Each structure stands twice: as structure tokens, then as C-alpha cells.
Tab-separated table of C-alpha atoms in Angstrom:
chain	number	residue	atom	x	y	z
A	618	MET	CA	-78.221	48.277	64.457
A	619	GLY	CA	-78.234	46.974	60.634
A	620	SER	CA	-77.017	44.558	58.616
A	621	ALA	CA	-75.696	44.105	55.017
A	622	ILE	CA	-76.183	40.561	55.016
A	623	LYS	CA	-79.885	40.520	55.264
A	624	ASP	CA	-79.986	44.278	54.086
A	625	LYS	CA	-81.106	45.538	57.052
A	626	GLY	CA	-80.882	49.348	57.931
A	627	ILE	CA	-78.999	49.814	54.861
A	628	GLN	CA	-81.685	52.150	53.427
A	629	THR	CA	-81.366	54.614	56.534
A	630	LEU	CA	-77.764	54.730	56.439
A	631	LEU	CA	-77.965	55.594	53.020
A	632	ASP	CA	-80.553	58.384	53.478
A	633	ALA	CA	-78.447	59.719	56.670
A	634	VAL	CA	-75.551	60.117	54.243
A	635	THR	CA	-77.440	62.000	51.895
A	636	SER	CA	-79.000	64.250	54.460
A	637	TYR	CA	-76.557	64.870	56.950
A	638	LEU	CA	-73.029	64.837	55.259
A	639	PRO	CA	-71.669	67.882	53.196
A	640	ASP	CA	-71.914	67.346	49.814
A	641	SER	CA	-69.119	68.839	47.179
A	642	THR	CA	-70.069	72.489	47.241
A	643	GLU	CA	-70.244	72.603	50.969
A	644	VAL	CA	-66.763	71.493	51.234
A	645	LYS	CA	-63.691	73.996	50.793
A	646	ASN	CA	-60.888	72.367	49.192
A	647	THR	CA	-57.853	74.097	47.903
A	648	MET	CA	-54.959	73.382	45.257
A	649	LEU	CA	-51.212	74.489	44.144
A	650	ASP	CA	-50.822	77.061	41.370
A	651	LEU	CA	-47.689	75.545	39.579
A	652	ASP	CA	-46.942	78.906	37.473
A	653	ASN	CA	-47.590	81.151	40.690
A	654	ASN	CA	-44.977	79.740	42.780
A	655	GLU	CA	-47.043	77.461	44.089
A	656	GLN	CA	-50.155	80.041	45.778
A	657	VAL	CA	-52.862	78.000	47.265
A	658	VAL	CA	-56.350	78.386	45.008
A	659	ASP	CA	-59.603	77.380	46.086
A	660	VAL	CA	-61.423	74.660	44.042
A	661	VAL	CA	-64.193	75.397	42.433
A	662	PRO	CA	-66.791	72.610	42.571
A	663	TYR	CA	-68.740	72.820	39.227
A	664	SER	CA	-68.958	71.310	36.401
A	665	ASN	CA	-68.358	74.265	34.109
A	666	GLN	CA	-65.017	74.602	35.233
A	667	PRO	CA	-61.463	73.407	34.290
A	668	PHE	CA	-61.422	69.651	34.992
A	669	VAL	CA	-58.878	69.117	38.066
A	670	GLY	CA	-59.096	65.448	39.267
A	671	LEU	CA	-57.320	63.332	41.595
A	672	ALA	CA	-56.088	59.149	41.521
A	673	PHE	CA	-56.553	58.658	45.552
A	674	LYS	CA	-56.215	53.689	45.006
A	675	LEU	CA	-54.704	51.663	42.308
A	676	GLU	CA	-56.309	48.651	41.732
A	677	GLU	CA	-54.512	45.754	39.284
A	678	GLY	CA	-57.731	44.059	37.485
A	679	LYS	CA	-58.020	41.549	34.784
A	680	TYR	CA	-57.618	44.678	32.565
A	681	GLY	CA	-54.565	45.990	33.535
A	682	GLN	CA	-54.504	49.045	36.368
A	683	LEU	CA	-57.391	50.400	36.793
A	684	THR	CA	-57.320	53.937	38.674
A	685	TYR	CA	-59.961	55.262	40.603
A	686	ILE	CA	-60.382	59.507	40.303
A	687	ARG	CA	-62.474	61.593	42.285
A	688	VAL	CA	-63.425	64.409	39.821
A	689	TYR	CA	-62.946	68.142	42.193
A	690	GLN	CA	-63.959	70.840	39.742
A	691	GLY	CA	-65.255	70.852	36.218
A	692	ARG	CA	-66.322	67.549	34.411
A	693	LEU	CA	-64.368	64.685	32.290
A	694	GLU	CA	-65.951	63.376	29.600
A	695	LYS	CA	-65.151	59.942	27.802
A	696	GLY	CA	-63.448	60.291	24.629
A	697	GLN	CA	-61.159	63.755	25.583
A	698	PHE	CA	-57.636	64.089	26.909
A	699	ALA	CA	-56.401	64.463	30.442
A	700	TYR	CA	-53.161	66.169	31.315
A	701	HIS	CA	-51.294	64.175	34.109
A	702	VAL	CA	-49.524	67.111	36.512
A	703	LYS	CA	-46.818	65.181	37.516
A	704	THR	CA	-45.335	64.203	34.363
A	705	GLY	CA	-46.568	66.369	31.744
A	706	LYS	CA	-48.041	63.350	29.776
A	707	LYS	CA	-51.132	63.387	27.857
A	708	VAL	CA	-53.674	60.459	27.594
A	709	LYS	CA	-56.728	60.118	26.217
A	710	ILE	CA	-60.029	58.795	28.073
A	711	SER	CA	-61.088	56.191	25.969
A	712	ARG	CA	-63.131	54.234	29.039
A	713	LEU	CA	-64.936	55.476	31.742
A	714	VAL	CA	-67.296	53.790	34.769
A	715	ARG	CA	-68.842	54.226	37.442
A	716	MET	CA	-67.786	51.557	39.961
A	717	HIS	CA	-70.648	49.851	42.226
A	718	SER	CA	-69.149	46.957	44.723
A	719	ASN	CA	-67.122	44.833	42.056
A	720	SER	CA	-69.294	45.388	39.390
A	721	MET	CA	-69.150	48.648	36.326
A	722	GLU	CA	-71.377	50.997	34.819
A	723	ASP	CA	-69.868	52.607	31.728
A	724	VAL	CA	-70.460	56.187	31.164
A	725	ASP	CA	-70.068	59.215	29.006
A	726	SER	CA	-68.953	62.192	31.860
A	727	VAL	CA	-68.823	62.580	35.371
A	728	GLY	CA	-68.819	65.820	37.194
A	729	ALA	CA	-67.607	67.876	40.062
A	730	GLY	CA	-68.108	65.778	43.335
A	731	GLU	CA	-68.223	62.719	41.363
A	732	ILE	CA	-65.546	59.141	41.713
A	733	CYS	CA	-64.953	57.352	38.400
A	734	ALA	CA	-62.167	54.266	37.344
A	735	LEU	CA	-60.339	54.780	34.293
A	736	PHE	CA	-58.128	51.716	32.669
A	737	GLY	CA	-54.601	51.993	31.263
A	738	ILE	CA	-53.433	55.059	33.030
A	739	ASP	CA	-49.919	55.129	33.820
A	740	CYS	CA	-49.534	57.213	37.757
A	741	ALA	CA	-49.317	56.814	41.230
A	742	SER	CA	-51.360	57.296	44.756
A	743	GLY	CA	-51.643	60.868	44.620
A	744	ASP	CA	-51.664	62.101	41.226
A	745	THR	CA	-53.355	65.500	39.966
A	746	PHE	CA	-54.698	65.529	36.193
A	747	THR	CA	-56.292	68.556	34.662
A	748	ASP	CA	-57.468	69.498	30.986
A	749	GLY	CA	-54.629	71.153	30.039
A	750	SER	CA	-56.214	74.842	30.167
A	751	ILE	CA	-54.760	75.150	34.269
A	752	ASN	CA	-51.077	73.770	35.598
A	753	CYS	CA	-52.742	72.952	39.107
A	754	SER	CA	-52.065	70.375	41.847
A	755	MET	CA	-54.424	68.845	44.124
A	756	SER	CA	-52.555	69.521	47.802
A	757	THR	CA	-50.873	66.596	48.559
A	758	MET	CA	-51.670	64.572	52.032
A	759	PHE	CA	-49.475	64.246	54.975
A	760	VAL	CA	-47.198	60.949	54.459
A	761	PRO	CA	-45.810	59.927	57.985
A	762	GLU	CA	-41.975	58.586	58.106
A	763	SER	CA	-41.900	54.963	57.901
A	764	VAL	CA	-41.624	53.705	61.483
A	765	ILE	CA	-40.576	49.835	60.819
A	766	SER	CA	-38.125	48.148	58.353
A	767	LEU	CA	-38.611	44.514	57.628
A	768	SER	CA	-35.691	42.467	55.146
A	769	LEU	CA	-37.253	40.899	52.109
A	770	THR	CA	-35.590	38.063	50.659
A	771	PRO	CA	-37.518	36.030	48.117
A	772	LYS	CA	-37.557	32.088	47.953
A	773	ASP	CA	-37.012	31.869	44.387
A	774	LYS	CA	-34.310	34.523	43.794
A	775	ASN	CA	-34.692	34.563	39.818
A	776	SER	CA	-38.461	35.529	40.150
A	777	PRO	CA	-39.547	38.384	37.998
A	778	ASN	CA	-42.789	38.885	39.860
A	779	PHE	CA	-40.777	39.805	43.257
A	780	SER	CA	-39.803	43.492	41.759
A	781	LYS	CA	-42.787	43.598	40.149
A	782	ALA	CA	-44.786	43.644	43.052
A	783	LEU	CA	-43.022	45.724	44.673
A	784	ASN	CA	-42.712	48.889	42.129
A	785	ARG	CA	-46.797	48.365	42.043
A	786	PHE	CA	-47.205	48.251	46.121
A	787	GLN	CA	-45.112	51.258	46.028
A	788	ARG	CA	-47.415	53.185	44.178
A	789	GLU	CA	-50.476	52.368	45.123
A	790	ASP	CA	-49.357	53.047	48.977
A	791	PRO	CA	-47.070	56.316	49.659
A	792	THR	CA	-46.637	55.089	53.634
A	793	PHE	CA	-45.164	51.718	51.557
A	794	ARG	CA	-41.169	52.375	50.715
A	795	VAL	CA	-38.571	50.123	49.353
A	796	HIS	CA	-34.926	50.248	49.217
A	797	VAL	CA	-31.839	48.063	49.295
A	798	ASP	CA	-29.443	48.242	51.820
A	799	SER	CA	-25.726	49.579	50.440
A	800	GLU	CA	-23.825	48.073	53.034
A	801	SER	CA	-26.309	44.088	53.547
A	802	LYS	CA	-27.509	44.519	49.798
A	803	GLN	CA	-31.123	43.148	51.366
A	804	THR	CA	-34.291	44.862	50.015
A	805	ILE	CA	-35.427	46.565	53.094
A	806	ILE	CA	-39.021	47.340	53.118
A	807	SER	CA	-40.616	49.871	55.431
A	808	GLY	CA	-44.319	50.701	56.260
A	809	MET	CA	-46.119	51.940	59.494
A	810	GLY	CA	-46.052	49.087	61.366
A	811	GLU	CA	-45.865	45.183	61.478
A	812	LEU	CA	-49.768	44.482	60.824
A	813	HIS	CA	-49.031	47.180	57.834
A	814	LEU	CA	-45.519	44.955	56.403
A	815	ASP	CA	-46.985	41.281	57.152
A	816	ILE	CA	-50.238	42.040	54.811
A	817	TYR	CA	-48.074	43.409	51.736
A	818	VAL	CA	-46.156	40.004	52.255
A	819	GLU	CA	-49.045	38.063	51.608
A	820	ARG	CA	-50.257	39.834	49.408
A	821	MET	CA	-46.911	39.042	47.514
A	822	ARG	CA	-47.608	35.609	48.097
A	823	ARG	CA	-51.496	35.294	47.103
A	824	GLU	CA	-50.893	37.482	44.374
A	825	TYR	CA	-47.780	37.001	42.872
A	826	ASN	CA	-46.779	33.555	43.672
A	827	VAL	CA	-44.038	34.500	45.237
A	828	ASP	CA	-43.004	33.240	48.825
A	829	CYS	CA	-41.114	35.665	50.604
A	830	VAL	CA	-38.579	35.521	54.033
A	831	THR	CA	-39.015	38.268	56.314
A	832	GLY	CA	-36.111	38.891	58.373
A	833	LYS	CA	-35.862	40.519	62.434
A	834	PRO	CA	-37.756	44.665	61.707
A	835	GLN	CA	-35.232	47.006	61.848
A	836	VAL	CA	-36.128	49.727	64.406
A	837	ALA	CA	-34.484	53.243	62.749
A	838	PHE	CA	-32.705	54.359	65.951
A	839	ARG	CA	-30.447	57.485	66.259
A	840	GLU	CA	-27.363	58.491	67.659
A	841	THR	CA	-26.979	62.598	68.832
A	842	ALA	CA	-24.848	64.555	70.949
A	843	THR	CA	-25.880	65.524	74.734
A	844	LYS	CA	-22.740	67.771	75.700
A	845	ARG	CA	-20.417	70.551	73.740
A	846	SER	CA	-16.523	68.666	72.366
A	847	GLU	CA	-14.220	70.796	70.845
A	848	PHE	CA	-11.603	69.463	67.752
A	849	THR	CA	-8.887	70.723	66.346
A	850	TYR	CA	-7.762	68.277	63.243
A	851	THR	CA	-5.046	68.418	60.525
A	852	HIS	CA	-5.114	66.276	57.271
A	853	LYS	CA	-1.977	65.844	56.582
A	854	LYS	CA	-0.957	63.649	53.605
A	855	GLN	CA	2.310	63.657	51.156
A	856	SER	CA	2.828	61.701	48.313
A	857	GLY	CA	4.883	62.399	45.068
A	858	GLY	CA	3.605	65.291	43.786
A	859	ALA	CA	0.501	67.924	45.375
A	860	GLY	CA	0.122	66.324	49.072
A	861	GLN	CA	-2.783	67.147	51.119
A	862	PHE	CA	-3.876	69.372	53.994
A	863	ALA	CA	-6.256	70.992	55.985
A	864	ARG	CA	-6.732	72.170	59.381
A	865	VAL	CA	-10.011	72.819	60.722
A	866	ILE	CA	-10.938	74.292	64.668
A	867	GLY	CA	-13.793	74.811	66.387
A	868	TYR	CA	-16.304	72.265	68.362
A	869	ILE	CA	-19.934	70.254	68.100
A	870	GLU	CA	-22.986	70.866	70.481
A	871	PRO	CA	-26.443	69.089	70.654
A	872	ILE	CA	-29.469	71.209	68.950
A	873	ASP	CA	-32.196	71.835	71.256
A	874	PRO	CA	-34.656	69.465	70.934
A	875	GLU	CA	-37.478	71.020	70.754
A	876	GLN	CA	-35.953	72.405	67.413
A	877	GLN	CA	-34.930	69.004	66.299
A	878	ALA	CA	-37.921	68.305	64.431
A	879	GLU	CA	-37.063	71.413	61.844
A	880	LEU	CA	-33.506	71.686	62.187
A	881	PRO	CA	-32.522	67.820	62.569
A	882	HIS	CA	-28.249	69.197	62.411
A	883	GLU	CA	-26.445	72.607	61.441
A	884	PHE	CA	-23.457	73.817	60.146
A	885	VAL	CA	-22.322	77.192	61.676
A	886	ASN	CA	-19.554	78.970	59.616
A	887	ASN	CA	-17.661	81.602	62.243
A	888	VAL	CA	-13.893	81.529	60.576
A	889	VAL	CA	-12.855	85.551	60.183
A	890	GLY	CA	-9.413	86.519	58.867
A	891	GLY	CA	-9.412	84.050	55.629
A	892	ASN	CA	-7.254	81.397	57.415
A	893	ILE	CA	-9.872	78.772	55.641
A	894	PRO	CA	-10.605	80.403	51.843
A	895	THR	CA	-14.192	80.495	51.349
A	896	ASN	CA	-14.163	78.385	48.765
A	897	TYR	CA	-12.685	75.812	51.218
A	898	ILE	CA	-16.307	76.046	53.294
A	899	PRO	CA	-19.071	74.465	51.269
A	900	ALA	CA	-16.366	71.487	51.443
A	901	CYS	CA	-15.942	71.557	55.322
A	902	GLU	CA	-20.176	71.458	55.579
A	903	LYS	CA	-19.921	68.234	53.058
A	904	GLY	CA	-17.346	66.570	55.265
A	905	PHE	CA	-19.509	67.154	58.194
A	906	THR	CA	-22.611	65.832	56.556
A	907	ASP	CA	-20.780	62.624	55.365
A	908	GLY	CA	-19.974	62.259	59.191
A	909	LEU	CA	-23.771	62.442	59.997
A	910	GLN	CA	-24.495	59.043	57.668
A	911	ASP	CA	-23.392	56.374	59.500
A	912	GLY	CA	-23.106	56.576	63.331
A	913	PHE	CA	-20.087	54.628	64.944
A	914	MET	CA	-22.235	52.875	67.870
A	915	VAL	CA	-25.059	51.323	65.967
A	916	GLY	CA	-24.319	52.703	62.290
A	917	HIS	CA	-27.445	54.333	62.334
A	918	PRO	CA	-27.287	58.599	61.104
A	919	ILE	CA	-26.727	61.063	64.476
A	920	VAL	CA	-29.224	64.129	64.610
A	921	GLY	CA	-29.453	66.607	66.747
A	922	VAL	CA	-25.920	68.251	66.009
A	923	ARG	CA	-25.015	71.545	65.598
A	924	MET	CA	-20.873	72.221	63.992
A	925	VAL	CA	-19.043	75.447	64.712
A	926	LEU	CA	-16.427	75.687	62.315
A	927	GLN	CA	-14.013	78.978	64.024
A	928	ASP	CA	-10.314	78.430	63.101
A	929	GLY	CA	-8.320	76.081	60.596
A	930	ALA	CA	-5.217	76.543	58.217
A	931	ALA	CA	-4.947	75.922	54.471
A	932	HIS	CA	-2.176	75.611	51.929
A	933	SER	CA	-1.004	77.160	48.792
A	934	VAL	CA	-0.315	74.040	47.425
A	935	ASP	CA	-1.426	71.252	48.609
A	936	SER	CA	-4.800	72.272	50.572
A	937	SER	CA	-7.836	71.228	48.005
A	938	GLU	CA	-11.408	70.292	48.585
A	939	LEU	CA	-11.530	66.477	49.206
A	940	ALA	CA	-8.402	68.081	51.718
A	941	PHE	CA	-10.872	69.810	54.251
A	942	ARG	CA	-14.065	67.798	53.351
A	943	LEU	CA	-11.984	64.580	54.804
A	944	ALA	CA	-10.631	67.236	57.664
A	945	ALA	CA	-14.271	67.854	58.922
A	946	PHE	CA	-14.994	64.379	58.352
A	947	HIS	CA	-12.934	63.253	60.646
A	948	ALA	CA	-12.899	66.154	63.086
A	949	PHE	CA	-16.673	65.627	63.426
A	950	ARG	CA	-16.492	62.034	64.047
A	951	GLU	CA	-13.312	62.553	67.026
A	952	SER	CA	-15.812	65.126	68.825
A	953	PHE	CA	-18.466	63.182	68.456
A	954	LYS	CA	-16.592	59.962	70.310
A	955	THR	CA	-16.194	62.589	73.712
A	956	SER	CA	-19.648	64.195	73.330
A	957	ASN	CA	-21.449	61.673	75.569
A	958	PRO	CA	-23.107	60.534	72.709
A	959	ARG	CA	-26.676	58.692	73.332
A	960	VAL	CA	-28.340	55.986	70.731
A	961	LEU	CA	-32.440	57.658	70.880
A	962	GLU	CA	-35.035	54.970	69.425
A	963	PRO	CA	-38.390	55.764	68.114
A	964	LEU	CA	-41.109	56.300	70.618
A	965	MET	CA	-44.847	55.591	69.904
A	966	THR	CA	-48.404	57.703	71.138
A	967	VAL	CA	-50.457	53.970	71.307
A	968	GLU	CA	-54.005	53.753	71.557
A	969	VAL	CA	-55.386	50.618	72.751
A	970	SER	CA	-59.068	49.665	73.040
A	971	ALA	CA	-60.699	46.870	75.047
A	972	PRO	CA	-63.133	45.848	77.023
A	973	ILE	CA	-63.382	46.906	80.187
A	974	GLU	CA	-62.819	43.628	81.851
A	975	PHE	CA	-59.657	43.359	79.960
A	976	GLN	CA	-58.576	46.726	81.296
A	977	GLY	CA	-55.974	45.085	83.469
A	978	ASN	CA	-54.500	43.069	81.066
A	979	VAL	CA	-54.371	45.848	78.961
A	980	LEU	CA	-52.088	47.887	81.231
A	981	GLY	CA	-50.366	44.822	82.535
A	982	SER	CA	-48.969	44.317	78.848
A	983	LEU	CA	-48.179	47.635	78.407
A	984	ASN	CA	-46.094	48.161	81.594
A	985	LYS	CA	-44.355	44.987	80.456
A	986	ARG	CA	-43.134	46.160	77.374
A	987	LYS	CA	-41.737	49.291	79.260
A	988	GLY	CA	-45.010	51.684	78.212
A	989	LEU	CA	-45.709	54.724	80.432
A	990	ILE	CA	-49.536	55.162	80.548
A	991	ILE	CA	-50.648	58.865	79.464
A	992	ASP	CA	-54.969	58.722	79.586
A	993	THR	CA	-57.491	56.044	80.704
A	994	GLU	CA	-60.885	56.327	79.179
A	995	THR	CA	-64.108	54.244	80.433
A	996	GLN	CA	-66.684	54.427	77.297
A	997	GLU	CA	-69.469	52.167	78.396
A	998	ASP	CA	-68.214	49.284	78.564
A	999	TYR	CA	-65.186	49.466	76.447
A	1000	CYS	CA	-61.989	51.302	77.686
A	1001	VAL	CA	-59.270	52.859	75.915
A	1002	VAL	CA	-55.668	53.430	76.762
A	1003	SER	CA	-52.834	55.980	75.682
A	1004	ALA	CA	-49.723	54.989	76.366
A	1005	GLU	CA	-46.407	56.016	75.242
A	1006	VAL	CA	-44.511	52.662	73.859
A	1007	PRO	CA	-40.836	52.298	72.574
A	1008	LEU	CA	-41.208	50.776	69.170
A	1009	ASN	CA	-38.185	48.158	69.811
A	1010	ASN	CA	-41.077	47.003	72.328
A	1011	MET	CA	-43.739	46.424	70.613
A	1012	PHE	CA	-42.989	43.559	67.724
A	1013	GLY	CA	-45.427	40.908	68.344
A	1014	TYR	CA	-47.904	42.479	70.250
A	1015	SER	CA	-50.956	42.251	67.902
A	1016	THR	CA	-50.790	39.071	68.556
A	1017	GLU	CA	-50.450	39.232	72.459
A	1018	LEU	CA	-52.907	41.554	72.500
A	1019	ARG	CA	-55.515	39.380	70.734
A	1020	SER	CA	-54.949	36.752	73.054
A	1021	ALA	CA	-55.290	38.562	76.020
A	1022	THR	CA	-58.168	39.944	75.236
A	1023	GLN	CA	-59.784	36.830	73.651
A	1024	GLY	CA	-59.888	38.615	69.789
A	1025	LYS	CA	-61.491	41.723	71.315
A	1026	GLY	CA	-59.055	43.918	71.425
A	1027	GLU	CA	-57.353	46.608	68.849
A	1028	PHE	CA	-54.441	49.301	68.891
A	1029	SER	CA	-53.190	52.352	67.173
A	1030	MET	CA	-50.026	53.326	66.554
A	1031	GLU	CA	-48.713	56.818	65.480
A	1032	TYR	CA	-45.146	57.649	65.796
A	1033	LYS	CA	-44.464	60.620	68.656
A	1034	ARG	CA	-40.522	61.354	68.534
A	1035	HIS	CA	-36.954	59.776	69.412
A	1036	SER	CA	-35.872	59.976	72.788
A	1037	PRO	CA	-33.056	57.984	74.326
A	1038	VAL	CA	-32.558	54.613	75.202
A	1039	LEU	CA	-31.710	53.420	78.737
A	1040	PRO	CA	-27.803	52.621	79.394
A	1041	ASN	CA	-27.769	48.724	79.480
A	1042	VAL	CA	-30.172	48.391	76.144
A	1043	GLN	CA	-27.392	51.074	74.502
A	1044	GLU	CA	-24.859	48.762	75.644
A	1045	ASP	CA	-26.481	45.548	74.369
A	1046	LEU	CA	-27.229	47.456	70.626
A	1047	ILE	CA	-23.309	48.614	70.662
A	1048	LYS	CA	-22.183	44.613	71.402
A	1049	GLU	CA	-24.579	43.992	68.312
A	1050	TYR	CA	-23.358	46.446	66.449
A	1051	GLN	CA	-19.419	45.552	67.190
A	1052	LYS	CA	-20.034	41.590	66.639
A	1053	LYS	CA	-22.187	42.331	63.193
A	1054	LEU	CA	-18.892	44.320	62.068
A	1055	ALA	CA	-16.747	41.738	63.032
A	1056	GLU	CA	-18.707	39.313	61.015
A	1057	LYS	CA	-18.092	40.949	57.761
A	1058	LYS	CA	-14.536	41.384	58.505
């Protein structure tokens, strides 16, 4: 056992890092050659090669934005120019520092495998820099889809720091996302968990003096069809001049759940004989994708549906792209209502570790939240419980776990898949959505 405060075991730990962990020449890294159709190229971790570095962390300091860069290939020297691969801009390296905790040491150059920090560089986390002689980008890290959202409203509506803080956090963390809801006009922040978002709300208050009010987290529900449903829809509208006419015939059907990760929706054109002119087929597909945006049950996107267009009719004067787009849109929405639609909710893989004496409390808390226990492991005096739990039931779990384990338990959560909700939950969600629509009217 060691202690940083009492300086016990620190040297032993550093010696072990030097002895056992691989150096930069023993690890294979790859980059993408942007001039050669993003062909994968091996990184050569030597200082006599062209410079390639990755900005992996941003920090707001008293001198402005501090950008941490890991040099993967070549050498970065003070006074030289570096090229930002994403924007193509040339930036001068006016100051180069090596970080030691919260102190910094000015250096003239850093070689392959080293980490340095730069000032005044406008970039985001994960951006690549080169010396301009090669046009390559480091392989981007996997960024999972966000699983939880909160509505965020500043108490002071006129605070300029609100948008400034959100922009900075998005640059620092690719898993933190911000958008404005088109219907409610609310600012929605999305992230990887309840604690993740709580930390950013607290940082806004502490670092930018912006107090915010958060709304109930919005879970990323989805809607899907469970059986085949036929449609025959005619869109007809007559006005003073040329009217609108379009007829579409076909069916929708569910896509195999195993294929939905790669194919969330599909449009198939099986029209023969030219009953629908080929120049109107893309408009039909656009109408189908329009219908996927907002489901009619709970207002969330529709996934896992295939639309097959088999036949139809057109008019030489009244038919247009708009007419076929509207016809496909309404045909899809009407047939979706008769396809036994279901609401899907995110299912999370939850892993809880706690002292063995609290195992019963942990299992009870997961069962109470409708979790399915997958595995239980015992490691010395700790137990690790793996379970699948609906995200909608996981709010407030961090607080409950702390109180149930005297602050000794911790958990991690990762998105696994969307699965159908229970029928009674689906009814409650539909009623809540209908109530929300009635209030808007």
C-alpha cells in the first residue's frame, strides 16, 4: 500500500510503470491517409518522421485555453508551424510547455511519445495536427450515443456565460451534446448518465457563475412496428390552377431486430411498369423519412421499419414531387397505426460493485427497478453484480446505492439496446404525451 500524501510507495510505482508498461515503440497506432481514400497507415513513433499529434484534452486556464497534445510521430518544436487537419488552418507554436501537475515547464521541443501543452490553439478534443507535409488524421475514438437528456434553463436569461460554457464543454467532451428542441424551444443537454450531466451543471455554477434549473431527464424512447400493414393512399387536392394528385400502394413491415443496429429503417422500390414516374420515387422516400421523425404514440423517432412501394398512379398535370412526398408521408403514418406499434426504451448494462455484506441490498435495489440479474461475481470481500435495467428506472440510483452501501458501492452503466416497454408503461407514456399535446393547444 502507498500514500501520495506521505510519499510512501511513489518511487516504487513509478519504477513499475517504467519497467512493465510499454513505451511508444512497443504499441501499434494507426492513422488515416486523407489523400488516399482514408487508407489505414501505421504511425512510426520516431522523432525523425513528419510530425503527427493528437489534441486529447482541453483546459481553461488563466492564460486562455490550454491544449494537451500527445506527439505520436515526429517532433514538435517551439516557433514552428502546425496544421490543423480538420480546418486546414496553420498555427504557430509560440509557447511549448511540459506539465507537472499544476505547474508547467517551458521546453524547446518534444519528441514522439511525449505529452506537451500549447496555448492559444483553437481546436476541439480529438483533433489532429501535422507539420503540413502529410495529410493524415489519427483514428477517432468511439463516441457512444448519449443515453440521457435534461432540459436546462438559466435563472438569469440574459447571462452571456450560458452559451459560452456549453460551447466550451462540447469542445472538451465529445459525449456531451447540446441542442434546442424545435417544439418546446428548450435547451436540451445529453450525456452518458445522470452524474455526467450533474457535474456539468455544477461546473457552470462554479466556473461561470450561471445558476441553472434542470427539468426531468428525457429518455430516448423509440417507436416501432411489430407486424406487416398494407396501405393504399390517394393524395388529392384541387385548387384554382393545377392541383395535387398522387397515389401510392404498398406495405410496411418490421425489420429483424438483429439488423436494426446497421439498418434502422429501409425504403424499397418495387414499382414496375412506370405507374409512378422514376423522378417521383425519391420524393416518396423523403415522405417516408419525414414520417419517421416524430412517432404518433409518444412523439419519439420511429425505427426498425421497412416501407415497400409496390404500385401507384400519377397525373400528367397535377402530380408533383410535393404531392408524392405528402402521399407517402400520410400512407406511412396511417399504416403504422395498424401495425401493432410498440414503444421501445433504452436497456442499460449496469455493473455494481460493493462490499460483500451489502450484496442483498444491491440485488434488492436492482430488482426493485425491474432489473434482470445476469451475473454475480465474488472477488475477495467485494461482489460485482451485472444486470440489465431500463434507463427510465435508473434515475436517482446513485443516491440510493450510496445510502444502501454506506457510500462504499459504485456502479457503471452502458447502453446495450432498445427493448419494448411493458403494456401498462406504454399506456402511461401515451397518456402523458396526449396530455402534453392538449396543453400546447
